[in-house]
Tab-separated table of C-alpha atoms and ligand atoms in Angstrom:
chain	number	residue	atom	x	y	z
C	1	UNK	CA	124.267	107.219	107.753
C	2	UNK	CA	124.536	109.623	110.761
C	3	UNK	CA	122.566	108.319	113.709
C	4	UNK	CA	121.811	110.213	116.969
C	5	UNK	CA	125.421	107.645	118.406
C	6	UNK	CA	127.283	108.034	115.033
C	7	UNK	CA	128.291	105.767	112.411
C	8	UNK	CA	126.953	102.933	111.094
C	9	UNK	CA	127.537	99.971	112.792
C	10	UNK	CA	125.541	101.912	115.438
C	11	UNK	CA	122.617	100.609	113.373
C	12	UNK	CA	123.703	97.776	112.620
C	13	UNK	CA	124.046	96.604	116.685
C	14	UNK	CA	120.878	98.432	117.099
C	15	UNK	CA	119.418	95.223	115.446
C	16	UNK	CA	119.615	92.077	118.042
C	17	UNK	CA	119.365	89.480	115.081
C	18	UNK	CA	122.327	90.582	113.775
C	19	UNK	CA	123.585	88.898	117.190
C	20	UNK	CA	122.854	85.787	115.648
C	21	UNK	CA	125.024	83.421	112.844
C	22	UNK	CA	123.736	80.435	110.895
C	23	UNK	CA	126.479	76.864	110.529
C	24	UNK	CA	128.633	79.820	112.035
C	25	UNK	CA	128.577	82.719	109.872
C	26	UNK	CA	126.506	86.038	109.944
C	27	UNK	CA	123.436	86.192	108.570
C	28	UNK	CA	123.443	88.770	106.012
C	29	UNK	CA	120.082	89.807	105.618
C	30	UNK	CA	118.582	91.529	102.153
C	31	UNK	CA	114.862	90.269	102.427
C	32	UNK	CA	113.078	93.776	103.378
C	33	UNK	CA	111.536	93.471	100.870
C	34	UNK	CA	109.365	90.870	102.804
C	35	UNK	CA	109.478	92.051	106.190
C	36	UNK	CA	112.226	94.312	107.731
C	37	UNK	CA	114.471	93.221	110.278
C	38	UNK	CA	113.206	95.410	114.423
C	39	UNK	CA	115.344	97.359	115.990
C	40	UNK	CA	115.983	96.832	120.459
C	41	UNK	CA	113.325	100.356	120.815
C	42	UNK	CA	110.574	98.481	119.256
C	43	UNK	CA	110.511	95.096	120.542
C	44	UNK	CA	111.510	97.149	122.876
C	45	UNK	CA	108.459	99.690	123.160
C	46	UNK	CA	106.452	96.377	122.586
C	47	UNK	CA	107.141	94.592	125.181
C	48	UNK	CA	107.171	97.815	127.743
C	49	UNK	CA	103.967	97.968	127.251
C	50	UNK	CA	102.046	94.876	127.500
C	51	UNK	CA	104.564	94.850	130.854
C	52	UNK	CA	103.579	97.943	131.964
C	53	UNK	CA	100.922	100.122	130.338
C	54	UNK	CA	98.403	96.906	129.254
C	55	UNK	CA	94.189	98.112	129.276
C	56	UNK	CA	91.564	98.319	126.539
C	57	UNK	CA	91.731	101.427	124.488
C	58	UNK	CA	88.595	104.126	124.605
C	59	UNK	CA	86.560	102.801	127.640
C	60	UNK	CA	88.117	102.949	130.639
C	61	UNK	CA	88.336	105.417	133.105
C	62	UNK	CA	91.345	104.815	135.239
C	63	UNK	CA	94.631	105.935	135.491
C	64	UNK	CA	95.961	102.647	133.742
C	65	UNK	CA	93.459	102.771	130.944
C	66	UNK	CA	94.442	106.318	130.073
C	67	UNK	CA	98.106	105.068	130.208
C	68	UNK	CA	96.448	103.069	127.045
C	69	UNK	CA	94.865	105.602	125.324
C	70	UNK	CA	97.312	107.656	126.102
C	71	UNK	CA	100.251	104.952	123.901
C	72	UNK	CA	97.548	104.777	121.448
C	73	UNK	CA	96.317	107.651	120.266
C	74	UNK	CA	100.174	109.781	120.278
C	75	UNK	CA	100.980	106.044	118.559
C	76	UNK	CA	98.801	107.963	116.141
C	77	UNK	CA	99.790	110.754	116.101
C	78	UNK	CA	103.203	109.553	115.192
C	79	UNK	CA	102.284	107.937	112.597
C	80	UNK	CA	100.648	110.715	110.677
C	81	UNK	CA	102.879	112.909	110.741
C	82	UNK	CA	106.082	110.803	109.843
C	83	UNK	CA	104.155	110.808	107.060
C	84	UNK	CA	102.736	113.657	105.897
C	85	UNK	CA	99.489	113.032	107.239
C	86	UNK	CA	96.391	114.540	109.721
C	87	UNK	CA	95.847	112.280	112.923
C	88	UNK	CA	92.047	111.208	112.684
C	89	UNK	CA	92.230	110.649	108.885
C	90	UNK	CA	94.942	108.301	109.772
C	91	UNK	CA	93.570	104.932	110.337
C	92	UNK	CA	95.086	101.785	111.845
C	93	UNK	CA	94.398	98.757	109.592
C	94	UNK	CA	96.508	95.458	110.032
C	95	UNK	CA	97.919	95.335	106.922
C	96	UNK	CA	98.624	97.134	103.596
C	97	UNK	CA	96.723	94.288	102.146
C	98	UNK	CA	93.664	95.276	105.067
C	99	UNK	CA	93.786	99.118	104.841
C	100	UNK	CA	93.136	98.688	99.927
C	101	UNK	CA	90.387	95.722	101.081
C	102	UNK	CA	88.621	98.816	103.438
C	103	UNK	CA	88.586	101.198	100.736
C	104	UNK	CA	87.234	98.780	97.806
C	105	UNK	CA	84.772	97.796	100.215
C	106	UNK	CA	83.130	100.903	101.685
C	107	UNK	CA	84.127	103.259	99.321
C	108	UNK	CA	84.151	100.957	96.137
C	109	UNK	CA	80.410	99.369	96.785
C	110	UNK	CA	78.775	102.293	96.972
C	111	UNK	CA	80.721	103.941	94.330
C	112	UNK	CA	80.942	101.562	91.167
C	113	UNK	CA	78.552	100.693	88.844
C	114	UNK	CA	78.326	99.219	85.093
C	115	UNK	CA	80.056	101.275	83.334
C	116	UNK	CA	82.715	102.379	85.264
C	117	UNK	CA	86.225	101.175	85.449
C	118	UNK	CA	89.027	100.540	87.907
C	119	UNK	CA	92.173	101.686	86.707
C	120	UNK	CA	95.459	99.529	87.356
C	121	UNK	CA	98.330	98.880	87.175
C	122	UNK	CA	100.477	95.348	85.231
C	123	UNK	CA	103.406	96.027	88.328
C	124	UNK	CA	100.981	95.593	91.573
C	125	UNK	CA	101.353	93.176	94.694
C	126	UNK	CA	97.755	90.570	94.438
C	127	UNK	CA	96.773	92.985	97.557
C	128	UNK	CA	96.405	95.483	94.594
C	129	UNK	CA	94.499	93.400	92.357
C	130	UNK	CA	92.554	90.642	93.862
C	131	UNK	CA	91.247	93.039	95.654
C	132	UNK	CA	89.057	95.320	92.719
C	133	UNK	CA	89.160	91.764	90.718
C	134	UNK	CA	86.367	91.288	93.278
C	135	UNK	CA	84.487	94.688	93.464
C	136	UNK	CA	84.573	95.001	89.431
C	137	UNK	CA	82.566	91.369	89.565
C	138	UNK	CA	80.296	92.439	91.758
C	139	UNK	CA	79.285	95.909	90.896
C	140	UNK	CA	79.697	94.876	86.842
C	141	UNK	CA	82.640	96.990	86.540
C	142	UNK	CA	85.671	96.696	84.326
C	143	UNK	CA	88.977	96.418	85.026
C	144	UNK	CA	91.787	98.152	83.396
C	145	UNK	CA	96.077	97.967	83.279
C	146	UNK	CA	98.259	100.066	82.395
C	147	UNK	CA	101.152	98.583	80.472
C	148	UNK	CA	104.382	98.813	82.421
C	149	UNK	CA	107.156	99.300	79.215
C	150	UNK	CA	110.532	97.258	78.930
C	151	UNK	CA	112.344	99.462	81.600
C	152	UNK	CA	109.718	98.687	84.056
C	153	UNK	CA	108.463	102.461	83.715
C	154	UNK	CA	104.243	103.208	83.500
C	155	UNK	CA	103.454	106.093	81.053
C	156	UNK	CA	101.949	109.808	81.965
C	157	UNK	CA	100.982	109.585	78.524
C	158	UNK	CA	98.952	106.595	78.979
C	159	UNK	CA	97.843	106.963	81.930
C	160	UNK	CA	95.753	110.470	80.108
C	161	UNK	CA	94.402	108.195	77.274
C	162	UNK	CA	92.608	106.464	80.095
C	163	UNK	CA	91.048	108.988	82.596
C	164	UNK	CA	90.221	110.899	78.860
C	165	UNK	CA	88.173	107.513	78.271
C	166	UNK	CA	86.244	109.306	81.076
C	167	UNK	CA	84.589	105.714	82.569
C	168	UNK	CA	87.636	105.860	85.731
C	169	UNK	CA	85.736	106.796	89.026
C	170	UNK	CA	88.926	104.740	90.600
C	171	UNK	CA	92.867	104.393	89.803
C	172	UNK	CA	95.156	102.013	92.649
C	173	UNK	CA	98.937	102.516	91.698
C	174	UNK	CA	101.866	100.660	93.367
C	175	UNK	CA	104.418	103.736	94.896
C	176	UNK	CA	107.420	101.557	94.246
C	177	UNK	CA	107.366	98.524	92.525
C	178	UNK	CA	107.945	95.286	94.991
C	179	UNK	CA	109.220	92.993	91.411
C	180	UNK	CA	111.096	95.882	89.508
C	181	UNK	CA	112.480	98.180	91.858
C	182	UNK	CA	110.957	101.744	89.741
C	183	UNK	CA	109.510	104.194	91.943
C	184	UNK	CA	106.191	105.657	90.071
C	185	UNK	CA	105.674	109.048	89.802
C	186	UNK	CA	103.064	109.073	91.818
C	187	UNK	CA	102.532	113.218	92.502
C	188	UNK	CA	101.816	113.676	89.119
C	189	UNK	CA	99.637	110.915	89.282
C	190	UNK	CA	97.128	112.030	91.577
C	191	UNK	CA	96.794	115.348	89.768
C	192	UNK	CA	95.699	114.086	86.672
C	193	UNK	CA	93.637	111.148	88.534
C	194	UNK	CA	92.061	114.314	90.675
C	195	UNK	CA	91.806	116.481	87.373
C	196	UNK	CA	89.296	113.435	85.900
C	197	UNK	CA	87.481	113.700	88.774
C	198	UNK	CA	88.707	110.370	90.065
C	199	UNK	CA	89.639	108.504	92.825
C	200	UNK	CA	93.817	107.131	93.676
C	201	UNK	CA	95.187	104.970	95.608
C	202	UNK	CA	98.198	104.640	96.308
C	203	UNK	CA	99.638	101.257	97.705
C	204	UNK	CA	103.483	102.917	100.031
C	205	UNK	CA	104.269	99.248	100.773
C	206	UNK	CA	107.720	99.107	99.868
C	207	UNK	CA	108.151	103.300	99.787
C	208	UNK	CA	106.882	104.483	102.682
C	209	UNK	CA	110.414	102.138	104.855
C	210	UNK	CA	112.770	103.653	102.483
C	211	UNK	CA	112.122	107.314	101.509
C	212	UNK	CA	110.936	110.129	102.589
C	213	UNK	CA	107.050	110.279	102.218
C	214	UNK	CA	105.269	113.216	102.411
C	215	UNK	CA	101.118	112.411	101.629
C	216	UNK	CA	99.597	115.663	101.723
C	217	UNK	CA	101.833	116.834	99.527
C	218	UNK	CA	101.532	113.272	97.450
C	219	UNK	CA	97.879	114.768	97.163
C	220	UNK	CA	96.246	110.951	97.149
C	221	UNK	CA	93.107	110.347	98.002
C	222	UNK	CA	94.240	106.824	99.694
C	223	UNK	CA	97.511	106.363	101.291
C	224	UNK	CA	98.112	102.745	102.941
C	225	UNK	CA	101.343	101.007	103.703
C	226	UNK	CA	102.191	98.409	106.308
C	227	UNK	CA	104.152	98.104	109.766
C	228	UNK	CA	105.802	95.186	109.166
C	229	UNK	CA	108.641	96.872	106.266
C	230	UNK	CA	109.282	99.508	108.319
C	231	UNK	CA	110.887	97.917	110.927
C	232	UNK	CA	107.883	97.425	112.680
C	233	UNK	CA	105.590	94.614	114.327
C	234	UNK	CA	103.460	92.819	112.071
C	235	UNK	CA	99.651	93.572	112.856
C	236	UNK	CA	99.468	97.229	112.339
C	237	UNK	CA	98.770	98.956	108.505
C	238	UNK	CA	98.131	102.322	107.357
C	239	UNK	CA	95.508	104.150	105.719
C	240	UNK	CA	95.399	107.761	105.248
C	241	UNK	CA	92.153	109.310	103.438
C	242	UNK	CA	90.914	111.908	102.476
C	243	UNK	CA	89.219	113.325	105.394
C	244	UNK	CA	85.866	114.490	102.647
C	245	UNK	CA	85.909	111.010	101.467
C	246	UNK	CA	86.167	109.105	104.564
C	247	UNK	CA	83.704	111.464	106.130
C	248	UNK	CA	81.138	110.236	103.506
C	249	UNK	CA	81.806	106.253	103.672
C	250	UNK	CA	79.978	104.070	105.142
C	251	UNK	CA	82.074	101.746	107.830
C	252	UNK	CA	84.114	99.213	106.443
C	253	UNK	CA	84.044	96.344	109.979
C	254	UNK	CA	81.544	96.901	112.696
C	255	UNK	CA	80.353	96.528	115.982
C	256	UNK	CA	82.617	98.567	119.081
C	257	UNK	CA	84.920	101.598	119.464
C	258	UNK	CA	83.425	102.479	115.196
C	259	UNK	CA	79.906	102.647	117.361
C	260	UNK	CA	78.639	105.884	118.331
C	261	UNK	CA	75.046	104.067	119.380
C	262	UNK	CA	73.317	101.074	118.688
C	263	UNK	CA	68.943	100.421	119.053
C	264	UNK	CA	67.508	97.523	118.662
C	265	UNK	CA	67.583	97.535	114.668
C	266	UNK	CA	70.165	100.425	113.808
C	267	UNK	CA	73.746	102.027	114.732
C	268	UNK	CA	75.031	105.768	114.310
C	269	UNK	CA	79.141	105.497	113.403
C	270	UNK	CA	81.801	106.968	115.971
C	271	UNK	CA	83.584	110.087	113.929
C	272	UNK	CA	87.153	109.729	112.516
C	273	UNK	CA	89.115	107.161	112.639
C	274	UNK	CA	87.434	105.533	115.352
C	275	UNK	CA	84.563	105.197	112.569
C	276	UNK	CA	86.941	102.457	110.390
C	277	UNK	CA	88.673	101.240	113.714
C	278	UNK	CA	86.357	97.921	114.653
C	279	UNK	CA	86.751	95.933	117.850
C	280	UNK	CA	89.455	95.942	119.568
C	281	UNK	CA	92.475	97.194	118.283
C	282	UNK	CA	95.878	96.002	117.415
C	283	UNK	CA	96.975	98.806	120.427
C	284	UNK	CA	101.311	97.116	121.268
C	285	UNK	CA	101.177	96.689	117.557
C	286	UNK	CA	100.582	100.510	116.974
C	287	UNK	CA	103.027	101.263	119.575
C	288	UNK	CA	105.380	99.419	118.465
C	289	UNK	CA	105.220	101.211	115.011
C	290	UNK	CA	105.604	104.396	116.641
C	291	UNK	CA	108.824	103.030	118.207
C	292	UNK	CA	109.663	102.230	114.041
C	293	UNK	CA	109.012	105.756	112.728
C	294	UNK	CA	110.401	107.186	115.819
C	295	UNK	CA	113.926	105.585	114.886
C	296	UNK	CA	114.119	105.822	111.026
C	297	UNK	CA	112.858	110.081	112.035
C	298	UNK	CA	115.571	109.772	113.770
C	299	UNK	CA	117.926	108.105	111.147
C	300	UNK	CA	116.617	110.706	108.889
C	301	UNK	CA	114.566	109.151	105.738
C	302	UNK	CA	116.478	111.538	103.352
C	303	UNK	CA	119.668	109.768	104.779
C	304	UNK	CA	118.262	106.553	105.137
C	305	UNK	CA	117.423	106.884	100.921
C	306	UNK	CA	120.727	108.175	100.133
C	307	UNK	CA	121.810	105.538	102.093
C	308	UNK	CA	119.845	102.445	100.088
C	309	UNK	CA	120.367	103.836	96.668
C	310	UNK	CA	124.088	103.756	96.941
C	311	UNK	CA	123.981	100.380	98.347
C	312	UNK	CA	121.675	99.669	95.333
C	313	UNK	CA	124.163	101.401	92.790
C	314	UNK	CA	126.669	98.614	94.127
C	315	UNK	CA	124.317	96.106	94.083
C	316	UNK	CA	123.738	97.201	90.520
C	317	UNK	CA	127.644	97.256	89.482
C	318	UNK	CA	127.982	93.630	91.156
C	319	UNK	CA	125.792	91.846	89.546
C	320	UNK	CA	126.145	92.888	85.985
C	321	UNK	CA	129.643	91.030	86.514
C	322	UNK	CA	127.749	87.700	87.486
C	323	UNK	CA	127.280	86.393	83.144
C	324	UNK	CA	123.715	85.350	82.607
C	325	UNK	CA	122.392	87.579	85.024
C	326	UNK	CA	119.676	89.485	83.970
C	327	UNK	CA	117.858	92.513	86.106
C	328	UNK	CA	114.705	93.372	85.904
C	329	UNK	CA	113.346	97.993	86.138
C	330	UNK	CA	114.958	100.374	85.453
C	331	UNK	CA	118.603	100.312	85.112
C	332	UNK	CA	119.446	103.454	87.189
C	333	UNK	CA	119.341	103.208	90.961
C	334	UNK	CA	118.362	106.251	91.206
C	335	UNK	CA	114.668	105.385	89.439
C	336	UNK	CA	114.546	102.091	91.815
C	337	UNK	CA	113.346	101.599	95.524
C	338	UNK	CA	116.338	99.207	97.277
C	339	UNK	CA	115.669	95.724	95.869
C	340	UNK	CA	116.210	94.066	92.719
C	341	UNK	CA	114.977	91.266	90.929
C	342	UNK	CA	116.593	88.638	88.348
C	343	UNK	CA	116.971	85.607	86.517
C	344	UNK	CA	120.401	84.147	85.934
C	345	UNK	CA	121.048	81.668	82.805
C	346	UNK	CA	120.196	77.477	83.603
C	347	UNK	CA	119.530	78.800	87.045
C	348	UNK	CA	115.796	78.087	88.913
C	349	UNK	CA	114.854	81.245	91.191
C	350	UNK	CA	114.386	78.930	93.621
C	351	UNK	CA	117.896	77.057	93.084
C	352	UNK	CA	119.875	80.937	93.536
C	353	UNK	CA	117.758	81.533	97.150
C	354	UNK	CA	118.499	77.945	98.340
C	355	UNK	CA	122.979	78.615	96.891
C	356	UNK	CA	122.109	82.203	98.705
C	357	UNK	CA	121.176	80.100	101.820
C	358	UNK	CA	123.752	77.520	102.011
C	359	UNK	CA	126.089	80.607	102.344
C	360	UNK	CA	123.660	82.628	105.127
C	361	UNK	CA	122.112	85.231	102.843
C	362	UNK	CA	118.532	85.819	103.143
C	363	UNK	CA	117.325	86.333	99.324
C	364	UNK	CA	113.728	85.496	98.086
C	365	UNK	CA	112.757	84.001	95.136
C	366	UNK	CA	109.666	83.300	93.320
C	367	UNK	CA	106.280	84.936	91.598
C	368	UNK	CA	106.076	87.987	94.511
C	369	UNK	CA	103.155	87.778	94.867
C	370	UNK	CA	102.838	89.755	91.302
C	371	UNK	CA	101.627	86.586	88.698
C	372	UNK	CA	100.516	89.171	86.254
C	373	UNK	CA	103.518	91.013	85.754
C	374	UNK	CA	105.272	88.458	86.004
C	375	UNK	CA	103.509	86.924	83.018
C	376	UNK	CA	104.432	90.416	81.901
C	377	UNK	CA	108.027	89.622	82.042
C	378	UNK	CA	107.946	86.346	80.404
C	379	UNK	CA	109.595	84.521	83.622
C	380	UNK	CA	107.365	81.963	86.335
C	381	UNK	CA	109.545	83.991	88.964
C	382	UNK	CA	112.263	86.034	89.515
C	383	UNK	CA	114.793	85.928	92.630
C	384	UNK	CA	114.284	89.496	94.479
C	385	UNK	CA	117.420	90.953	96.660
C	386	UNK	CA	116.403	93.857	98.277
C	387	UNK	CA	117.991	96.234	101.503
C	388	UNK	CA	117.465	97.975	104.766
C	389	UNK	CA	118.656	100.371	107.107
C	390	UNK	CA	120.937	97.929	108.451
C	391	UNK	CA	123.176	96.192	105.206
C	392	UNK	CA	126.376	97.522	103.721
C	393	UNK	CA	128.392	96.904	100.719
C	394	UNK	CA	129.670	93.680	102.157
C	395	UNK	CA	126.166	91.683	102.554
C	396	UNK	CA	125.823	92.284	98.759
C	397	UNK	CA	129.453	91.122	98.649
C	398	UNK	CA	128.507	88.389	99.884
C	399	UNK	CA	125.171	87.779	97.792
C	400	UNK	CA	127.753	87.829	94.578
C	401	UNK	CA	129.856	85.798	95.684
C	402	UNK	CA	127.556	83.371	96.295
C	403	UNK	CA	125.526	83.307	92.652
C	404	UNK	CA	129.235	82.990	91.185
C	405	UNK	CA	130.001	79.799	93.723
C	406	UNK	CA	125.807	78.572	92.901
C	407	UNK	CA	127.221	79.038	88.759
C	408	UNK	CA	129.818	75.960	89.052
C	409	UNK	CA	128.620	74.003	91.221
C	410	UNK	CA	125.449	74.390	88.684
C	411	UNK	CA	128.141	74.024	86.008
C	412	UNK	CA	127.504	77.253	84.073
Y	501	LIG	C1	103.882	96.360	96.750
Y	501	LIG	C2	103.151	95.786	98.514
Y	501	LIG	N1	101.799	95.405	98.153
Y	501	LIG	C3	101.251	94.959	99.887
Y	501	LIG	C4	102.135	93.880	100.191
Y	501	LIG	C5	101.331	93.068	100.979
Y	501	LIG	O1	101.569	93.639	102.291
Y	501	LIG	P1	100.737	93.053	104.002
Y	501	LIG	O2	101.610	91.877	103.663
Y	501	LIG	O3	102.253	94.036	105.002
Y	501	LIG	O4	99.975	93.950	103.482
Y	501	LIG	C6	103.589	93.839	99.892
Y	501	LIG	C7	104.079	93.101	100.350
Y	501	LIG	O5	104.670	92.180	100.498
Y	501	LIG	C8	103.900	94.653	98.898
Y	501	LIG	O6	105.579	94.960	98.411
């Protein structure tokens, strides 16, 4: 990967956490799908904002308040531009979970009723399942699932068949599965959903940090993602929406900046995007996310994808050398984001993660907030290793060494 200052080592050294050691071993971090590590520029941007530019936003006339306004509004412009979206249809939320809930509450409650259906896929994170369950139960609508095949992929023909039933009002699906790694054909899917007169929502939590995402070109009605997986701070997520839908929607939460005027019995709403941002927003976090997307932009998202694709291909190749190890999801790195979930015969995924931990390797084990998918896969849990811009082939080697030693400890 090229960087402004050149070289892979430079990328890793941009992240202060890699100076840490655990029991004398360097940190091997393979859990970026859970949350990414943060480059110094992000940490410093947040600290600088709090230290030098802090004031509430959109309320003050004094110079410091105007600096805070400029920082927050500038963050929105940069984040929207990074994702190929328009600034005033880009809404800051707490995380992607809140962004999806915003749509379920504010769009769903006004537009769904008995006889209508929401279509999601078997590969969704709970954040893109439970809001629709609650909505459908409340509104008397049906919740249906698109199947994932044995290769971890969706079928466009099955999507067409569901849409042909005529009752689907909203289709919500992940861009990249956080368990299977599958990159879904999102532009083809949104085109079909739109042609059927339904609304599309994409969960981009595992996509935006790892590949060039152009929300405008994808054509989704709603596209949501989360800052902390994209090198940014926790506490900030993003919802990009189609203007005419956002304008027609009632607010999600009320109070503060989302208000234009208030009378004793009623109120009117502010313009986009303020209409969907109640109360004091996450100013420092948005500033941090701006520093994160600026950093990713300097690396170049095509370079980020190429680097992580190569690491994923290497991980698939090396994991195949571990006896009894089974990978879930597509066999080819081209069809995947930078994560690989797996099981090892005779070892519980939590034991796999603990043995990796003893070697200083951080991986995740569990259901990955995708319990329905676990049921489809016929497992309770998997281990998952996931990469970021700072990983190197040596990190994969450390994982594989730990797995091989772990099998020996288990007498396998
Ligand atoms: C695909 C996907 N969707 C949603 C989420 C939830 O993200 P957050 O907790 O930031 O809302 C995650 C993260 O775990 C995820 O991987």
